[in-house]
Every structure is written in C-alpha cells, then in structure tokens.
PDB file of C-alpha atoms in Angstrom:
ATOM      1  CA  GLN A 321     163.394  25.741 110.689  1.00  0.00           C
ATOM      2  CA  VAL A 322     159.505  26.127 110.096  1.00  0.00           C
ATOM      3  CA  GLN A 323     157.103  23.756 111.889  1.00  0.00           C
ATOM      4  CA  LEU A 324     153.662  23.433 110.623  1.00  0.00           C
ATOM      5  CA  VAL A 325     150.182  22.628 112.225  1.00  0.00           C
ATOM      6  CA  GLU A 326     147.353  21.417 110.015  1.00  0.00           C
ATOM      7  CA  SER A 327     143.258  21.883 111.342  1.00  0.00           C
ATOM      8  CA  GLY A 328     139.906  22.216 109.489  1.00  0.00           C
ATOM      9  CA  GLY A 329     139.617  18.405 109.099  1.00  0.00           C
ATOM     10  CA  GLY A 330     136.435  16.641 110.104  1.00  0.00           C
ATOM     11  CA  LEU A 331     133.459  14.704 108.897  1.00  0.00           C
ATOM     12  CA  VAL A 332     131.292  16.114 105.872  1.00  0.00           C
ATOM     13  CA  GLN A 333     128.314  14.797 103.602  1.00  0.00           C
ATOM     14  CA  VAL A 334     128.788  14.256  99.866  1.00  0.00           C
ATOM     15  CA  GLY A 335     128.794  17.701  98.341  1.00  0.00           C
ATOM     16  CA  GLY A 336     129.948  19.616 101.325  1.00  0.00           C
ATOM     17  CA  SER A 337     132.713  21.632 101.518  1.00  0.00           C
ATOM     18  CA  LEU A 338     135.886  21.946 103.940  1.00  0.00           C
ATOM     19  CA  ARG A 339     138.501  24.733 104.813  1.00  0.00           C
ATOM     20  CA  LEU A 340     141.662  23.230 105.925  1.00  0.00           C
ATOM     21  CA  SER A 341     144.575  25.325 107.929  1.00  0.00           C
ATOM     22  CA  CYS A 342     148.031  25.169 108.101  1.00  0.00           C
ATOM     23  CA  ALA A 343     149.762  27.438 110.645  1.00  0.00           C
ATOM     24  CA  ALA A 344     153.075  28.176 110.486  1.00  0.00           C
ATOM     25  CA  SER A 345     156.130  28.698 112.939  1.00  0.00           C
ATOM     26  CA  GLY A 346     159.608  29.325 113.507  1.00  0.00           C
ATOM     27  CA  ARG A 347     160.093  31.228 110.147  1.00  0.00           C
ATOM     28  CA  THR A 348     158.013  33.205 108.036  1.00  0.00           C
ATOM     29  CA  LEU A 349     155.619  31.510 105.795  1.00  0.00           C
ATOM     30  CA  GLY A 350     157.037  33.823 102.712  1.00  0.00           C
ATOM     31  CA  SER A 351     160.234  31.675 102.458  1.00  0.00           C
ATOM     32  CA  TYR A 352     159.123  29.160 101.213  1.00  0.00           C
ATOM     33  CA  VAL A 353     156.992  27.140  98.396  1.00  0.00           C
ATOM     34  CA  MET A 354     154.178  25.432 100.239  1.00  0.00           C
ATOM     35  CA  ALA A 355     151.939  22.329  98.987  1.00  0.00           C
ATOM     36  CA  TRP A 356     149.203  20.283 100.366  1.00  0.00           C
ATOM     37  CA  PHE A 357     149.438  16.313  99.845  1.00  0.00           C
ATOM     38  CA  ARG A 358     146.892  13.755 100.843  1.00  0.00           C
ATOM     39  CA  GLN A 359     147.037   9.728 101.833  1.00  0.00           C
ATOM     40  CA  ALA A 360     143.815   7.806 101.423  1.00  0.00           C
ATOM     41  CA  PRO A 361     143.241   4.426 103.185  1.00  0.00           C
ATOM     42  CA  GLY A 362     145.196   1.812 101.539  1.00  0.00           C
ATOM     43  CA  LYS A 363     146.935   4.097  99.137  1.00  0.00           C
ATOM     44  CA  GLU A 364     150.128   6.134  98.545  1.00  0.00           C
ATOM     45  CA  ARG A 365     150.512  10.022  99.335  1.00  0.00           C
ATOM     46  CA  GLU A 366     149.789  11.954  96.625  1.00  0.00           C
ATOM     47  CA  PHE A 367     150.017  15.325  95.377  1.00  0.00           C
ATOM     48  CA  VAL A 368     146.938  17.788  95.959  1.00  0.00           C
ATOM     49  CA  ALA A 369     147.772  21.339  95.553  1.00  0.00           C
ATOM     50  CA  ALA A 370     150.562  23.742  95.584  1.00  0.00           C
ATOM     51  CA  ILE A 371     151.544  27.545  95.538  1.00  0.00           C
ATOM     52  CA  SER A 372     154.510  29.981  94.878  1.00  0.00           C
ATOM     53  CA  ARG A 373     155.731  31.938  97.792  1.00  0.00           C
ATOM     54  CA  SER A 374     154.067  34.913  96.900  1.00  0.00           C
ATOM     55  CA  GLY A 375     150.463  33.295  95.747  1.00  0.00           C
ATOM     56  CA  GLY A 376     150.880  34.153  92.296  1.00  0.00           C
ATOM     57  CA  SER A 377     151.503  30.640  90.845  1.00  0.00           C
ATOM     58  CA  THR A 378     149.078  27.390  91.629  1.00  0.00           C
ATOM     59  CA  ASN A 379     149.157  23.809  91.047  1.00  0.00           C
ATOM     60  CA  TYR A 380     146.531  21.348  91.088  1.00  0.00           C
ATOM     61  CA  ALA A 381     146.300  17.532  90.693  1.00  0.00           C
ATOM     62  CA  ASP A 382     143.428  16.686  88.045  1.00  0.00           C
ATOM     63  CA  SER A 383     141.277  15.253  90.545  1.00  0.00           C
ATOM     64  CA  VAL A 384     140.790  18.003  92.778  1.00  0.00           C
ATOM     65  CA  LYS A 385     140.857  21.000  90.010  1.00  0.00           C
ATOM     66  CA  GLY A 386     137.929  23.250  89.896  1.00  0.00           C
ATOM     67  CA  ARG A 387     136.651  22.103  93.376  1.00  0.00           C
ATOM     68  CA  TYR A 388     139.842  22.667  95.403  1.00  0.00           C
ATOM     69  CA  THR A 389     141.381  26.001  96.123  1.00  0.00           C
ATOM     70  CA  ILE A 390     145.012  26.682  97.511  1.00  0.00           C
ATOM     71  CA  SER A 391     145.680  30.084  99.371  1.00  0.00           C
ATOM     72  CA  ARG A 392     148.130  31.797 101.653  1.00  0.00           C
ATOM     73  CA  ASP A 393     148.122  34.504 104.050  1.00  0.00           C
ATOM     74  CA  ASN A 394     152.145  35.339 104.556  1.00  0.00           C
ATOM     75  CA  ALA A 395     151.133  37.881 107.082  1.00  0.00           C
ATOM     76  CA  LYS A 396     148.973  35.717 108.777  1.00  0.00           C
ATOM     77  CA  ASN A 397     152.127  32.880 108.378  1.00  0.00           C
ATOM     78  CA  THR A 398     149.010  30.761 107.006  1.00  0.00           C
ATOM     79  CA  LEU A 399     148.293  28.378 104.189  1.00  0.00           C
ATOM     80  CA  TYR A 400     144.879  27.401 103.516  1.00  0.00           C
ATOM     81  CA  LEU A 401     143.082  24.812 101.067  1.00  0.00           C
ATOM     82  CA  GLN A 402     139.276  25.124 100.447  1.00  0.00           C
ATOM     83  CA  MET A 403     137.817  21.906  99.484  1.00  0.00           C
ATOM     84  CA  ASN A 404     134.293  22.305  97.563  1.00  0.00           C
ATOM     85  CA  SER A 405     131.799  19.592  96.287  1.00  0.00           C
ATOM     86  CA  LEU A 406     133.306  16.500  97.991  1.00  0.00           C
ATOM     87  CA  LYS A 407     133.355  13.121  97.561  1.00  0.00           C
ATOM     88  CA  PRO A 408     133.556  10.240  98.977  1.00  0.00           C
ATOM     89  CA  GLU A 409     137.258   9.970  97.246  1.00  0.00           C
ATOM     90  CA  ASP A 410     138.291  12.955  98.622  1.00  0.00           C
ATOM     91  CA  THR A 411     138.585  10.985 102.060  1.00  0.00           C
ATOM     92  CA  ALA A 412     142.016  11.296 103.724  1.00  0.00           C
ATOM     93  CA  VAL A 413     144.472  12.265 106.066  1.00  0.00           C
ATOM     94  CA  TYR A 414     145.870  15.905 104.540  1.00  0.00           C
ATOM     95  CA  TYR A 415     149.395  17.061 104.917  1.00  0.00           C
ATOM     96  CA  CYS A 416     151.201  20.397 104.571  1.00  0.00           C
ATOM     97  CA  ALA A 417     154.398  20.688 103.451  1.00  0.00           C
ATOM     98  CA  ALA A 418     157.056  23.168 102.767  1.00  0.00           C
ATOM     99  CA  ARG A 419     160.067  23.759 101.206  1.00  0.00           C
ATOM    100  CA  THR A 420     162.560  26.111  99.248  1.00  0.00           C
ATOM    101  CA  LEU A 421     163.268  27.330  96.343  1.00  0.00           C
ATOM    102  CA  VAL A 422     160.994  26.185  93.167  1.00  0.00           C
ATOM    103  CA  LEU A 423     157.418  25.057  93.022  1.00  0.00           C
ATOM    104  CA  THR A 424     156.931  21.166  92.265  1.00  0.00           C
ATOM    105  CA  THR A 425     154.321  18.478  92.808  1.00  0.00           C
ATOM    106  CA  SER A 426     157.241  15.929  94.082  1.00  0.00           C
ATOM    107  CA  GLN A 427     156.831  15.178  97.877  1.00  0.00           C
ATOM    108  CA  ARG A 428     160.329  14.155  97.445  1.00  0.00           C
ATOM    109  CA  ASP A 429     161.463  17.514  97.301  1.00  0.00           C
ATOM    110  CA  TYR A 430     159.445  19.356 100.149  1.00  0.00           C
ATOM    111  CA  ASN A 431     161.592  19.198 103.510  1.00  0.00           C
ATOM    112  CA  TYR A 432     159.152  20.206 106.393  1.00  0.00           C
ATOM    113  CA  TRP A 433     155.850  18.180 106.824  1.00  0.00           C
ATOM    114  CA  GLY A 434     152.610  18.808 109.284  1.00  0.00           C
ATOM    115  CA  GLN A 435     151.355  16.056 111.120  1.00  0.00           C
ATOM    116  CA  GLY A 436     148.424  16.098 108.857  1.00  0.00           C
ATOM    117  CA  THR A 437     144.288  16.178 109.512  1.00  0.00           C
ATOM    118  CA  GLN A 438     141.972  13.900 108.485  1.00  0.00           C
ATOM    119  CA  VAL A 439     139.080  14.713 106.020  1.00  0.00           C
ATOM    120  CA  THR A 440     136.300  11.782 105.795  1.00  0.00           C
ATOM    121  CA  VAL A 441     133.432  12.153 103.063  1.00  0.00           C
ATOM    122  CA  SER A 442     130.552  10.549 104.305  1.00  0.00           C
ATOM    123  CA  SER A 443     127.796   8.673 101.645  1.00  0.00           C
TER     124      SER A 443
END
C-alpha cells in the first residue's frame, strides 16, 4: 500500500555528511512507523534508526547515536536521515522501511521496503 524510493547516497570523505531521503507514494506517510536499515559488504542488514508516525519518538542504533538524525515530513510524504561525522564503517547500502502499528527495531516487523541507496565513506 506504500512504495518507497531512497535517494541521496554517494561518495564522501571521512568526517563528511550526507542526507538521505525516502519518498513515499500510494498512501500517506503518516500512516506508518518508518525506519532506516543498512547492509555493509559481507555483513547482515542491521537497524539504524526509527521514528514514530508523528515524529515524537525516535530510536537509534548505538553505533550511530549522536551522529545520525532521523526525521520525517508527513506533508511531503518524505523520510530523512541526516548523517554527520561519517566513518568508513558507515559504508553500506541504506534501506528505507515502513510498518504499521508500533515502533520496533526488528527488520522482520517491517512490511514495506525501498530499493536502497549506496553510501560509501572513503579513507
């Protein structure tokens, strides 16, 4: 019932910043809890950040806490991930995901997924 398309990935140097976007269509973004996951080369996909329907509650993985900020603009049907102070270990494909009901950090709970956007952090 919702389609998700990520954008904003690219190549940055250590310490740089990127802002990822996830555009939703098919149903209003406000109907969903939203989250970001990432998958680094040779590793399993992992939770990055999540945000409640209204944006009033957020949750971050310990590895990104203090550096990343998740936000949403329901009027624009868009989810964002601001990434600062990037490190080589942040290199991954970043995926936007959506679910109904309550906020969780488990990827098994999310029903809808975008195609991902590549983030590469150089040395």
